[in-house]
Each structure stands twice: as C-alpha cells, then as structure tokens.
CSV table of C-alpha atoms in Angstrom, one decimal:
chain,number,residue,atom,x,y,z
A,290,MET,CA,54.3,-37.9,-42.0
A,291,PRO,CA,52.9,-34.8,-43.7
A,292,PRO,CA,53.1,-31.4,-41.7
A,293,ARG,CA,50.2,-30.8,-39.7
A,294,ARG,CA,47.7,-28.2,-41.2
A,295,LYS,CA,47.7,-24.9,-39.3
A,296,PRO,CA,44.1,-24.1,-38.0
A,297,ILE,CA,42.4,-21.2,-39.8
A,298,ALA,CA,41.7,-18.4,-37.5
A,299,THR,CA,37.9,-17.8,-37.6
A,300,THR,CA,37.6,-16.2,-34.2
A,301,PRO,CA,36.5,-12.7,-34.4
A,302,ARG,CA,39.0,-10.0,-33.3
A,303,ARG,CA,36.0,-8.2,-31.2
A,304,ARG,CA,32.4,-8.4,-30.7
A,305,PRO,CA,30.1,-5.3,-30.6
A,306,ARG,CA,29.3,-4.0,-27.2
A,307,GLN,CA,27.2,-1.0,-28.6
A,308,GLU,CA,24.2,-0.7,-30.9
A,309,ARG,CA,26.2,1.4,-33.5
A,310,ALA,CA,29.0,-1.1,-33.5
A,311,GLN,CA,26.2,-4.0,-34.1
A,312,VAL,CA,24.8,-2.1,-36.9
A,313,THR,CA,28.5,-1.9,-38.5
A,314,ARG,CA,29.0,-5.7,-38.0
A,315,ASP,CA,25.7,-6.4,-39.5
A,316,ALA,CA,26.6,-4.5,-42.6
A,317,MET,CA,29.5,-6.5,-43.0
A,318,LEU,CA,27.5,-9.8,-42.7
A,319,ILE,CA,25.0,-8.8,-45.2
A,320,ALA,CA,27.6,-7.7,-47.6
A,321,VAL,CA,29.3,-11.1,-47.0
A,322,GLU,CA,25.9,-12.7,-48.0
A,323,ARG,CA,25.7,-10.3,-51.1
A,324,VAL,CA,29.1,-11.3,-52.4
A,325,LEU,CA,28.7,-15.1,-51.8
A,326,ALA,CA,25.5,-14.7,-53.9
A,327,ARG,CA,27.2,-13.2,-56.9
A,328,HIS,CA,30.7,-14.7,-56.6
A,329,GLY,CA,30.9,-17.4,-54.1
A,330,VAL,CA,33.5,-18.0,-51.5
A,331,ALA,CA,36.3,-18.0,-54.5
A,332,GLY,CA,35.1,-14.2,-55.1
A,333,LEU,CA,34.9,-13.1,-51.6
A,334,THR,CA,37.4,-10.6,-50.3
A,335,THR,CA,37.6,-8.2,-47.4
A,336,ASN,CA,37.8,-5.4,-50.1
A,337,HIS,CA,34.6,-6.5,-51.5
A,338,VAL,CA,32.9,-6.6,-48.1
A,339,ALA,CA,33.9,-3.2,-47.1
A,340,GLU,CA,32.9,-1.8,-50.3
A,341,ILE,CA,29.5,-3.3,-50.5
A,342,GLY,CA,29.0,-2.9,-46.8
A,343,GLY,CA,29.9,0.8,-47.0
A,344,VAL,CA,32.5,0.5,-44.3
A,345,SER,CA,36.0,1.1,-44.4
A,346,ILE,CA,38.6,-1.9,-44.7
A,347,GLY,CA,40.1,-0.6,-41.3
A,348,SER,CA,36.7,-1.4,-39.9
A,349,VAL,CA,36.4,-5.1,-41.4
A,350,TYR,CA,39.8,-5.7,-39.9
A,351,GLN,CA,38.9,-4.0,-36.6
A,352,TYR,CA,36.2,-6.7,-36.1
A,353,PHE,CA,37.4,-10.0,-38.7
A,354,PRO,CA,41.2,-11.0,-39.2
A,355,ASN,CA,40.3,-12.5,-42.7
A,356,LYS,CA,37.7,-13.6,-44.7
A,357,GLN,CA,37.5,-17.0,-43.3
A,358,ALA,CA,36.3,-15.3,-40.0
A,359,LEU,CA,33.5,-13.3,-41.9
A,360,VAL,CA,32.2,-16.6,-43.4
A,361,ALA,CA,32.3,-18.3,-39.8
A,362,ALA,CA,30.3,-15.4,-38.5
A,363,LEU,CA,27.6,-15.5,-40.9
A,364,ILE,CA,27.4,-19.3,-40.3
A,365,GLU,CA,27.0,-18.5,-36.6
A,366,ARG,CA,24.4,-15.9,-37.1
A,367,ASN,CA,22.2,-17.8,-39.4
A,368,LEU,CA,22.4,-21.0,-37.2
A,369,ALA,CA,21.4,-18.7,-34.0
A,370,GLN,CA,18.4,-17.1,-36.0
A,371,PHE,CA,17.0,-20.5,-37.0
A,372,GLU,CA,17.7,-22.1,-33.8
A,373,ALA,CA,15.7,-19.0,-32.1
A,374,SER,CA,13.0,-19.3,-34.5
A,375,PHE,CA,12.7,-23.1,-33.7
A,376,HIS,CA,12.4,-22.6,-29.9
A,377,GLN,CA,9.8,-19.6,-30.6
A,378,VAL,CA,7.7,-21.8,-32.7
A,379,LEU,CA,7.5,-24.7,-30.3
A,380,GLU,CA,7.0,-22.3,-27.5
A,381,ALA,CA,4.1,-20.4,-29.2
A,382,GLU,CA,2.5,-23.7,-30.4
A,383,ARG,CA,3.0,-26.0,-27.5
A,384,ASP,CA,-1.0,-26.0,-26.7
A,385,THR,CA,-2.2,-26.2,-30.1
A,386,PRO,CA,-2.6,-29.3,-32.5
A,387,PRO,CA,0.7,-30.7,-33.7
A,388,GLU,CA,-0.4,-30.1,-37.1
A,389,ARG,CA,-0.2,-26.4,-36.6
A,390,ALA,CA,3.3,-26.5,-34.8
A,391,ILE,CA,4.8,-28.8,-37.4
A,392,VAL,CA,3.8,-26.5,-40.3
A,393,ALA,CA,4.8,-23.4,-38.3
A,394,MET,CA,8.2,-25.2,-38.0
A,395,ALA,CA,8.5,-26.1,-41.8
A,396,LEU,CA,7.5,-22.6,-42.7
A,397,ALA,CA,10.4,-21.1,-40.4
A,398,LEU,CA,12.8,-23.4,-42.3
A,399,ARG,CA,11.6,-21.9,-45.4
A,400,THR,CA,11.8,-18.4,-44.0
A,401,THR,CA,15.3,-18.8,-43.0
A,402,PHE,CA,16.6,-20.0,-46.6
A,403,HIS,CA,14.2,-17.7,-48.7
A,404,GLY,CA,15.9,-16.7,-51.6
A,405,GLN,CA,19.5,-17.6,-50.3
A,406,GLY,CA,19.9,-21.2,-52.0
A,407,LYS,CA,23.3,-20.3,-53.4
A,408,VAL,CA,24.5,-18.6,-50.1
A,409,HIS,CA,23.3,-21.6,-47.9
A,410,LEU,CA,25.1,-24.0,-50.3
A,411,GLU,CA,28.3,-22.0,-50.2
A,412,LEU,CA,28.0,-21.8,-46.2
A,413,ILE,CA,27.3,-25.6,-46.0
A,414,GLU,CA,30.5,-26.3,-48.2
A,415,GLN,CA,32.5,-24.1,-45.5
A,416,VAL,CA,31.4,-25.7,-42.3
A,417,GLY,CA,33.9,-28.6,-42.7
A,418,ALA,CA,36.8,-26.3,-44.2
A,419,LEU,CA,36.5,-23.9,-41.0
A,420,GLU,CA,36.2,-26.7,-38.6
A,421,LEU,CA,32.6,-25.5,-37.5
A,422,THR,CA,31.1,-29.0,-37.2
A,423,SER,CA,31.0,-28.9,-33.4
A,424,MET,CA,29.2,-25.5,-33.4
A,425,ILE,CA,26.4,-27.1,-35.6
A,426,GLU,CA,26.2,-30.2,-33.6
A,427,ALA,CA,25.9,-28.5,-30.6
A,428,ALA,CA,22.9,-26.4,-31.9
A,429,LEU,CA,21.2,-29.5,-33.3
A,430,LYS,CA,21.6,-31.2,-29.8
A,431,ARG,CA,19.7,-28.2,-28.2
A,432,MET,CA,17.0,-28.3,-30.7
A,433,ILE,CA,16.7,-32.0,-30.4
A,434,GLY,CA,16.1,-31.5,-26.7
A,435,THR,CA,13.6,-28.6,-27.4
A,436,LEU,CA,11.5,-31.1,-29.6
A,437,SER,CA,11.8,-34.0,-27.4
A,438,ARG,CA,10.3,-32.0,-24.5
A,439,TYR,CA,7.4,-30.7,-26.9
A,440,LEU,CA,6.8,-34.2,-28.0
A,441,ALA,CA,6.7,-35.7,-24.6
A,442,GLY,CA,4.3,-33.0,-23.3
A,443,ASN,CA,1.8,-32.8,-26.3
A,444,PRO,CA,-1.4,-34.9,-25.0
A,445,ARG,CA,-2.5,-35.3,-28.7
A,446,LEU,CA,0.7,-37.3,-29.6
A,447,ALA,CA,1.4,-41.0,-28.7
A,448,VAL,CA,5.2,-40.9,-29.0
A,449,ARG,CA,6.9,-43.9,-27.3
A,450,ASP,CA,10.6,-42.4,-27.1
A,451,PRO,CA,10.4,-38.4,-27.6
A,452,ASP,CA,14.3,-38.3,-27.4
A,453,LEU,CA,14.6,-40.9,-30.3
A,454,ALA,CA,11.6,-39.5,-32.3
A,455,ALA,CA,13.3,-35.8,-32.0
A,456,LEU,CA,16.6,-37.0,-33.0
A,457,VAL,CA,15.0,-38.7,-36.1
A,458,ILE,CA,13.0,-35.5,-36.9
A,459,VAL,CA,15.8,-32.9,-36.6
A,460,ARG,CA,18.2,-35.0,-38.5
A,461,ALA,CA,15.6,-35.3,-41.4
A,462,VAL,CA,14.9,-31.6,-41.5
A,463,GLU,CA,18.9,-31.3,-41.5
A,464,GLY,CA,19.0,-33.3,-44.5
A,465,VAL,CA,16.3,-31.2,-46.1
A,466,SER,CA,18.2,-28.0,-45.3
A,467,ARG,CA,21.4,-29.5,-46.8
A,468,ALA,CA,19.8,-30.5,-49.9
A,469,TRP,CA,17.7,-27.4,-50.3
A,470,PRO,CA,20.0,-25.6,-52.9
A,471,ASP,CA,20.5,-28.7,-55.1
A,472,ARG,CA,17.7,-27.9,-57.6
A,473,GLY,CA,18.9,-24.3,-57.9
A,474,GLU,CA,16.3,-21.3,-58.0
A,475,ALA,CA,13.6,-23.0,-59.3
A,476,LEU,CA,12.9,-24.8,-56.1
A,477,ASP,CA,9.3,-24.3,-54.9
A,478,GLU,CA,9.9,-23.4,-51.5
A,479,GLU,CA,6.3,-23.4,-50.4
A,480,ALA,CA,5.9,-27.0,-51.9
A,481,LEU,CA,9.0,-28.0,-50.2
A,482,ALA,CA,7.9,-26.5,-46.9
A,483,ARG,CA,4.6,-28.5,-47.1
A,484,GLU,CA,6.5,-31.6,-48.1
A,485,THR,CA,8.5,-31.4,-45.1
A,486,ALA,CA,5.7,-30.7,-42.7
A,487,ALA,CA,4.0,-33.8,-44.2
A,488,MET,CA,6.8,-36.0,-43.8
A,489,ILE,CA,6.9,-35.2,-39.9
A,490,LEU,CA,3.3,-35.4,-39.4
A,491,GLY,CA,3.2,-38.8,-41.3
A,492,TYR,CA,5.8,-39.9,-38.8
A,493,LEU,CA,4.2,-39.0,-35.5
A,494,PRO,CA,1.6,-41.1,-33.8
A,495,ARG,CA,-1.5,-39.6,-32.5
A,496,ARG,CA,-3.5,-40.7,-29.5
A,497,PRO,CA,-7.1,-42.1,-30.0
A,498,SER,CA,-9.5,-39.1,-29.9
C-alpha cells in the first residue's frame, strides 16, 4: 500500500486585522496574479511575489507558509468577490424584470474574469491539487440558495421547482466559468456574457401577462 500523501499546508499563518496589514496582504495577492499571468504556477515563487508586490520576503512568510497558501488565498478572495457580486446583483434587481437581473448576473461573471483568462485557468487547475473543492462547493451551495429564493419570489416567473432550477443555472454558469479560458485571449467576453444570459433566460418560464 503506497504511503499516504501529506496534505499541503494552505492555511495562512495570520490574517490582517488592521488596514495597513490588509493593504500589504492585497499587494501580495495582486503580485500572485501577475506572476501567474506571466509564468503560471510553475514559475510562482515567494521571492517573485515579494519582489513584484514591493514587500519583503519576511513579510510574505509572516502571512503565508508557502506558495500554495498564496494560491489558496487568491482562490478564496476571487470566489468571495464573485459570490458577493452575485448576491448584490440579485438583491439590487429583485423587483426588476428577470431579463435585467440575469443580464446583470452575466455581466458580473464577465467582470470577475475580465482579462484574467490565464490566471483563472491556473487557479481552476489548483483547486483539486490543493484540496479546496469543499470550499468551492460550499460557495456554490450558498449561491444556489440565493438564486432559488429570487426565482421563487419573482412574480414574473413561473418556475415549478426553484431549488432545482437554481441548481441547474448555477451549475451551468459554473461550467461556463471553467471553460472561459479555453479559447484564449481572443475570446469575446461581451458576446459570452450575452450568450450566458440568453441561455438562462431561455430556460426560465414566464407567467402569462
């Protein structure tokens, strides 16, 4: 029986409590994005992050034990940003026609990944390696719940099973986000956002006016 692989440490050593510390941590994560965009995960080192982020290597290790923890923190940050945007869109558009809400949601997806195709692909490939699937699944479950409540409460829609419809939509959008970088930098992000919105709107039944 092969020896059990030791889990990779991805938990940060500390989290910022003051604004100045948060700025330092943000600079590190921005630096991680820049290194990933240029060199991929294979070229990511803590020294690169310190140099590009304008911080000392000691500061990097003060917050993160290794480069894997830096990548995990970037995945967590990007996921939190998209989840927050998702919730904000549905809250802001809850009393508007569903066409407007769904288009706004598709544009939020586009904004999240704008110009970050290579970085996004690198991060997706690291989710399994860093054993972060449970974190992704928890966020998706919350978004499914948020969307289900929106579908159930919208008087313009005739969705029989809001929970199931929300599951289908969120998983479909997840699939789009995973495939986003496959066509490279030539991908028309505006067109993809429109097609994503059209797919969702075509799936949702309306009440007779």
